[in-house]
Coordinates of C-alpha atoms and ligand atoms in Angstrom, one line a residue:
M981 CA -16.0 0.2 -3.9
N982 CA -16.1 -3.5 -3.1
P983 CA -15.2 -4.3 0.4
P984 CA -12.7 -6.8 1.6
S985 CA -14.3 -10.0 0.1
S986 CA -13.3 -12.5 3.0
Q987 CA -15.2 -10.4 5.5
N988 CA -18.8 -10.9 6.6
S989 CA -20.5 -7.5 6.5
S990 CA -21.6 -6.3 9.7
S991 CA -22.7 -8.8 12.5
T992 CA -21.3 -11.8 14.0
P993 CA -17.9 -12.7 13.1
P994 CA -17.4 -16.5 12.4
A995 CA -16.4 -18.8 15.3
R996 CA -12.8 -19.3 15.9
P997 CA -10.6 -21.1 18.0
G998 CA -10.3 -19.8 21.6
T999 CA -13.8 -18.3 21.6
E1000 CA -15.8 -21.2 22.9
P1001 CA -16.8 -21.2 26.5
G1002 CA -14.2 -23.0 28.6
D1003 CA -11.7 -23.0 25.8
R1004 CA -8.8 -21.2 27.4
R1005 CA -6.5 -20.9 24.3
L1006 CA -5.2 -17.6 23.5
V1007 CA -7.1 -15.9 20.5
E1008 CA -4.7 -15.1 17.7
V1009 CA -5.8 -13.5 14.4
S1010 CA -3.8 -12.6 11.3
A1011 CA -4.6 -10.5 8.0
T1012 CA -2.6 -10.0 5.2
A1013 CA -2.4 -6.9 2.6
H1014 CA -0.1 -6.0 -0.3
A1015 CA 2.2 -3.5 -1.6
K1016 CA 1.0 -1.2 -4.5
V1017 CA 2.5 0.5 -7.6
N1018 CA 0.9 3.4 -9.3
L1019 CA 0.7 2.6 -12.9
H1020 CA -0.6 6.1 -13.5
L1021 CA -0.2 8.9 -11.1
G1022 CA -1.7 12.2 -12.3
C1023 CA -1.1 14.8 -9.6
G1024 CA -3.5 17.9 -9.9
D1025 CA -3.0 21.2 -7.8
V1026 CA -2.9 21.4 -4.1
R1027 CA -6.3 21.7 -2.4
D1028 CA -7.2 23.8 0.6
D1029 CA -6.9 20.8 2.8
G1030 CA -3.2 20.5 1.8
F1031 CA -3.8 17.3 -0.3
H1032 CA -3.6 17.1 -4.1
E1033 CA -6.3 16.0 -6.3
L1034 CA -5.1 12.9 -8.0
V1035 CA -6.1 10.5 -10.8
T1036 CA -4.2 7.5 -10.4
V1037 CA -4.4 3.7 -11.2
F1038 CA -3.2 1.4 -8.3
Q1039 CA -2.1 -2.3 -8.8
S1040 CA -1.5 -4.6 -5.7
L1041 CA 2.0 -6.4 -5.9
S1042 CA 2.8 -9.8 -4.4
L1043 CA 4.9 -8.2 -1.6
P1044 CA 2.7 -9.1 1.5
T1045 CA 2.6 -7.6 4.9
T1046 CA 0.8 -9.8 7.9
V1047 CA -0.6 -8.4 10.7
T1048 CA -1.2 -10.7 13.7
L1049 CA -3.1 -9.9 16.8
T1050 CA -2.3 -12.0 19.9
E1051 CA -4.4 -11.9 23.0
V1052 CA -2.3 -10.5 26.0
P1053 CA -3.9 -12.0 29.1
D1054 CA -4.2 -9.6 31.9
G1055 CA -3.2 -6.6 29.8
D1056 CA -4.9 -3.2 30.4
A1057 CA -8.1 -3.4 28.4
S1058 CA -8.6 0.3 28.3
G1059 CA -5.5 0.5 26.0
H1060 CA -6.5 -2.0 23.7
V1061 CA -2.9 -2.7 22.5
A1062 CA 0.1 -3.7 24.8
E1063 CA 2.9 -3.9 22.4
L1064 CA 3.9 -4.0 18.8
T1065 CA 6.8 -5.9 17.2
V1066 CA 8.1 -6.2 13.6
S1067 CA 9.9 -8.8 11.5
G1068 CA 11.2 -8.6 8.0
D1069 CA 14.1 -6.8 6.1
S1070 CA 13.1 -3.4 6.8
A1071 CA 12.0 -4.1 10.5
A1072 CA 14.6 -1.7 12.0
H1073 CA 13.0 1.3 10.3
V1074 CA 9.4 0.8 11.6
P1075 CA 8.2 2.7 14.5
V1076 CA 6.9 0.2 17.5
D1077 CA 4.9 2.6 19.4
D1078 CA 1.4 4.1 19.0
S1079 CA 2.6 6.2 16.0
N1080 CA 2.8 3.0 14.0
L1081 CA -0.1 3.1 11.5
A1082 CA -1.2 -0.4 12.3
W1083 CA -1.4 0.6 16.0
R1084 CA -3.4 3.6 15.1
A1085 CA -5.7 1.6 13.0
V1086 CA -6.5 -1.0 15.7
I1087 CA -7.3 1.8 18.1
A1088 CA -9.4 3.7 15.4
A1089 CA -11.4 0.4 14.8
V1090 CA -12.1 -0.1 18.5
E1091 CA -13.2 3.5 19.1
K1092 CA -15.4 3.6 15.9
A1093 CA -17.3 0.4 17.0
E1094 CA -17.9 1.9 20.6
S1095 CA -17.7 -1.7 21.8
R1096 CA -16.6 -2.7 25.4
V1097 CA -13.4 -5.0 24.6
P1098 CA -12.2 -7.1 27.3
R1099 CA -9.4 -8.4 25.0
V1100 CA -6.1 -6.8 24.7
A1101 CA -3.7 -7.3 21.6
A1102 CA -0.1 -7.6 21.0
I1103 CA 0.6 -6.6 17.3
H1104 CA 3.1 -8.4 15.3
I1105 CA 4.0 -7.0 11.6
D1106 CA 5.7 -9.4 9.3
K1107 CA 6.6 -7.0 6.5
A1108 CA 8.0 -7.9 3.0
I1109 CA 7.4 -4.4 1.8
P1110 CA 10.1 -1.6 1.7
V1111 CA 9.6 1.2 4.0
A1112 CA 9.1 4.7 2.8
G1113 CA 9.7 3.4 -0.8
G1114 CA 6.4 4.6 -2.3
M1115 CA 4.8 1.2 -2.3
A1116 CA 2.2 1.8 0.5
G1117 CA 4.0 -0.4 3.1
G1118 CA 2.6 1.4 6.2
S1119 CA -1.0 1.7 4.5
A1120 CA -0.9 -2.1 4.0
D1121 CA 0.0 -2.7 7.4
A1122 CA -3.0 -0.4 8.5
A1123 CA -5.5 -2.2 6.1
A1124 CA -4.4 -5.7 7.4
A1125 CA -4.7 -4.3 10.9
L1126 CA -8.3 -3.0 10.5
V1127 CA -9.2 -6.4 9.1
A1128 CA -7.5 -8.3 11.8
A1129 CA -9.0 -6.0 14.5
R1130 CA -12.6 -6.4 13.5
E1131 CA -12.2 -10.3 13.7
F1132 CA -9.9 -10.1 16.9
F1133 CA -12.1 -7.7 18.9
E1134 CA -15.5 -9.0 17.3
L1135 CA -16.2 -5.5 16.4
P1136 CA -19.6 -4.7 14.8
L1137 CA -18.2 -2.6 11.9
T1138 CA -19.7 -3.1 8.4
D1139 CA -17.4 -3.1 5.3
D1140 CA -18.2 0.5 4.6
E1141 CA -17.4 1.6 8.0
L1142 CA -13.9 -0.1 7.4
V1143 CA -13.4 1.8 4.4
E1144 CA -14.1 5.1 6.0
L1145 CA -11.6 4.3 8.8
A1146 CA -8.9 3.3 6.2
A1147 CA -9.6 6.7 4.4
D1148 CA -9.1 8.4 7.7
L1149 CA -5.8 6.7 8.2
G1150 CA -4.2 7.5 4.9
S1151 CA -4.9 8.1 1.3
D1152 CA -3.5 4.7 0.1
V1153 CA -5.2 2.7 2.9
P1154 CA -8.6 2.1 1.2
F1155 CA -6.9 0.7 -1.9
C1156 CA -4.7 -1.6 0.2
L1157 CA -8.1 -2.9 1.8
L1158 CA -9.6 -3.5 -1.7
G1159 CA -6.5 -4.7 -3.8
G1160 CA -6.5 -5.8 -7.4
T1161 CA -6.3 -2.8 -9.8
A1162 CA -8.4 0.4 -9.3
L1163 CA -8.8 3.9 -10.6
G1164 CA -8.3 6.3 -7.5
T1165 CA -9.6 9.9 -7.5
G1166 CA -9.9 12.6 -4.9
R1167 CA -6.8 12.3 -2.9
G1168 CA -6.7 8.6 -4.0
E1169 CA -9.3 7.3 -1.5
N1170 CA -12.3 7.1 -4.0
L1171 CA -11.8 3.7 -5.7
A1172 CA -13.3 2.0 -8.8
P1173 CA -12.1 -1.4 -9.6
I1174 CA -10.6 -1.9 -13.1
L1175 CA -10.9 -4.9 -15.6
V1176 CA -7.4 -6.5 -16.1
R1177 CA -6.6 -9.2 -18.3
G1178 CA -3.4 -11.4 -17.3
E1179 CA -0.7 -10.9 -14.7
Y1180 CA 1.9 -8.4 -14.9
H1181 CA 5.7 -9.0 -13.6
W1182 CA 7.9 -6.3 -12.1
A1183 CA 11.5 -5.9 -11.2
L1184 CA 11.9 -3.4 -8.2
A1185 CA 14.9 -1.5 -7.4
L1186 CA 15.0 -0.1 -3.7
A1187 CA 17.1 3.1 -3.0
K1188 CA 19.4 3.7 -0.2
G1189 CA 17.1 5.6 2.3
G1190 CA 13.5 6.8 1.8
L1191 CA 11.7 9.7 0.8
S1192 CA 9.0 11.7 2.6
T1193 CA 5.6 11.8 0.5
P1194 CA 4.9 15.3 1.8
D1195 CA 8.4 16.5 0.7
V1196 CA 7.7 14.9 -2.7
F1197 CA 4.3 16.7 -3.1
R1198 CA 5.8 19.9 -1.7
T1199 CA 8.5 19.5 -4.6
I1200 CA 6.3 19.0 -7.5
D1201 CA 4.5 22.3 -6.5
R1202 CA 7.8 24.0 -6.5
L1203 CA 8.9 22.5 -9.6
R1204 CA 5.6 23.5 -11.4
E1205 CA 6.0 27.0 -10.2
E1206 CA 9.6 27.4 -11.5
R1207 CA 8.8 25.8 -14.8
D1208 CA 6.5 24.1 -17.1
V1209 CA 6.4 20.4 -16.0
P1210 CA 4.5 18.2 -18.5
R1211 CA 1.4 16.5 -16.9
A1212 CA 0.3 13.0 -17.5
A1213 CA -3.0 12.9 -19.8
A1214 CA -6.0 10.9 -18.7
P1215 CA -5.2 7.3 -18.2
D1216 CA -7.6 6.0 -20.9
E1217 CA -5.0 4.4 -23.1
L1218 CA -3.5 2.8 -19.9
M1219 CA -7.0 1.1 -19.1
K1220 CA -7.2 -0.3 -22.7
A1221 CA -3.7 -1.7 -22.2
L1222 CA -4.8 -3.4 -19.0
A1223 CA -7.8 -4.8 -20.7
S1224 CA -5.8 -6.1 -23.5
G1225 CA -3.3 -8.1 -21.1
S1226 CA -0.2 -7.2 -23.0
P1227 CA 2.8 -5.9 -20.9
D1228 CA 4.2 -4.3 -24.1
E1229 CA 1.0 -2.2 -24.4
L1230 CA 0.8 -1.3 -20.9
A1231 CA 4.6 -0.3 -20.8
A1232 CA 4.1 2.5 -23.4
H1233 CA 1.2 4.1 -21.0
L1234 CA 3.0 4.3 -17.5
A1235 CA 3.0 7.8 -16.0
N1236 CA 3.9 9.1 -12.9
D1237 CA 3.4 13.2 -12.5
L1238 CA 5.6 12.7 -9.0
Q1239 CA 8.7 11.2 -10.7
P1240 CA 10.4 14.7 -11.7
A1241 CA 9.9 15.6 -7.9
A1242 CA 11.5 12.3 -6.7
I1243 CA 14.2 12.6 -9.1
S1244 CA 15.0 16.3 -7.9
L1245 CA 15.1 15.1 -4.4
K1246 CA 17.3 11.9 -5.2
P1247 CA 19.0 12.6 -8.6
E1248 CA 20.5 9.1 -8.5
L1249 CA 17.2 7.6 -9.4
R1250 CA 17.7 8.7 -12.9
T1251 CA 20.7 6.4 -13.1
T1252 CA 18.6 3.6 -11.6
L1253 CA 16.0 4.1 -14.2
R1254 CA 18.4 4.1 -17.1
A1255 CA 20.0 0.7 -15.6
G1256 CA 16.7 -0.9 -15.7
L1257 CA 16.1 0.0 -19.2
D1258 CA 19.7 -1.1 -20.1
G1259 CA 18.7 -4.3 -18.5
G1260 CA 16.0 -4.8 -20.9
A1261 CA 12.8 -3.9 -18.9
L1262 CA 9.9 -2.8 -21.0
A1263 CA 9.5 0.4 -19.1
G1264 CA 10.7 1.8 -15.7
I1265 CA 8.9 4.3 -13.5
V1266 CA 9.4 5.6 -9.9
S1267 CA 6.8 4.0 -7.6
G1268 CA 4.2 6.5 -6.1
S1269 CA 6.4 9.2 -4.4
G1270 CA 9.3 6.7 -4.5
P1271 CA 12.3 6.2 -4.2
T1272 CA 11.6 2.6 -5.2
T1273 CA 11.6 2.4 -9.1
A1274 CA 9.5 -0.3 -10.7
F1275 CA 10.3 -2.1 -14.0
L1276 CA 7.6 -3.8 -16.1
C1277 CA 8.8 -7.0 -17.6
R1278 CA 7.4 -9.5 -20.0
D1279 CA 7.2 -12.5 -17.7
R1280 CA 8.6 -13.9 -14.2
E1281 CA 12.0 -15.0 -16.0
H1282 CA 12.4 -11.6 -17.5
A1283 CA 11.8 -10.1 -14.3
L1284 CA 14.3 -12.0 -12.5
D1285 CA 16.7 -11.0 -15.4
V1286 CA 16.2 -7.3 -15.1
A1287 CA 16.6 -7.6 -11.4
A1288 CA 19.8 -9.5 -11.6
H1289 CA 21.1 -6.7 -14.0
L1290 CA 19.9 -3.9 -11.5
A1291 CA 21.8 -5.7 -8.6
T1292 CA 25.1 -5.9 -10.4
S1293 CA 24.6 -2.2 -11.8
G1294 CA 25.5 -0.8 -8.5
T1295 CA 22.8 1.8 -8.9
C1296 CA 20.5 0.6 -6.2
A1297 CA 20.6 -0.7 -2.6
A1298 CA 18.5 -4.0 -3.2
T1299 CA 16.1 -5.5 -5.8
L1300 CA 12.9 -7.5 -5.6
T1301 CA 10.6 -9.2 -8.1
A1302 CA 6.9 -9.1 -7.7
S1303 CA 3.6 -9.7 -9.9
G1304 CA 0.4 -8.0 -9.8
P1305 CA -2.5 -7.6 -9.4
A1306 CA -2.5 -9.2 -5.7
P1307 CA -5.5 -9.5 -3.4
G1308 CA -6.8 -6.9 -1.0
A1309 CA -6.6 -7.2 2.8
R1310 CA -8.0 -10.4 4.2
L1311 CA -7.8 -12.8 7.0
T1312 CA -5.4 -15.3 6.9
Ligands
LIG2280 O1 -2.8 10.5 2.9 P1 -1.4 10.1 3.4 O2 -1.2 10.4 5.0 O3 -0.7 9.0 3.1 O4 -0.7 11.5 2.8 C1 0.7 11.7 3.4 C2 1.0 13.2 2.8 O5 1.2 13.1 1.4 C3 -0.1 14.3 3.1 O6 0.1 14.8 4.2 C4 0.3 15.3 1.9 O7 1.4 16.1 2.3 C5 0.7 14.2 0.9 N1 -0.4 14.1 -0.2 C6 -1.0 15.1 -0.9 N2 -2.0 14.5 -1.8 C7 -2.6 13.4 -1.8 C8 -2.0 12.3 -0.9 C9 -1.0 12.7 -0.2 O8 -0.5 16.2 -1.0 N3 -3.5 13.0 -2.8

């Protein structure tokens, strides 16, 4: 896969404020990554390692998360991270300890580089991505944290090593590093960029509460044991639609094998999907493992109209609009 493009590959990071001899300003580094939607999510059977074999088409959406690492003078250098704070609408639902994926990403990057790091970071995440919504919110934080950590601690990590770290942190983290539109296989971590013409506009409906990704995967296994649940065909037609640039064509080929599982755990999603279509969306789909629902629209104005309709329908907790593809994780 292509590495995050704004990064130099392996050796010396570019000079930045606060690193000149005698310059005592605190070092601060920020990186931004984006949410994703799965245009196609074909879920195979569960593997021996507990993951499911996927064939998926990711697209990054213009909902950013920005991770900022700021130097903590006199911090305990052996800990690398002193604290984590979060801002944004869903800040209250984000863990602020070392269970946070961004915190884990920073520690993993430092440990992988085996560097002596004299600097200690405070992490701040400014997040516009819904939490536990099937939009890779935590994975985007981790991707941005990896890019920021390499720069902040001046770690000699190659782009490929960053991708390896990303895959260890979670199945969606490599895509959040890469961004754009990509075919994901394996558990979603093996990526190939896809040629896309044009820009796609989405209205997003946020549900009350989240869904646990493992629960959704377990539920699709159970539903498949109980009855014959149709499986998505290969995404060939979807890829052609992406090359055509036509949202109408793309709308005809959106698919998500996890949708029946998400609806079985949150039956109200069926009503939300219907409301989006009643509001004129070209197509509606559960995003990833849900419960956010994503509605493909003709253009930005249309997405605003559909979001307004969803907001007044009483079938969701909040609405957003976004466009894709958006870039991968990069320094900001
Ligand atoms: O990789 P990640 O940590 O995001 O996965 C969270 C959980 O989602 C896994 O522990 C697993 O239960 C489920 N999962 C899966 N198959 C995948 C990706 C995720 O079963 N391909």
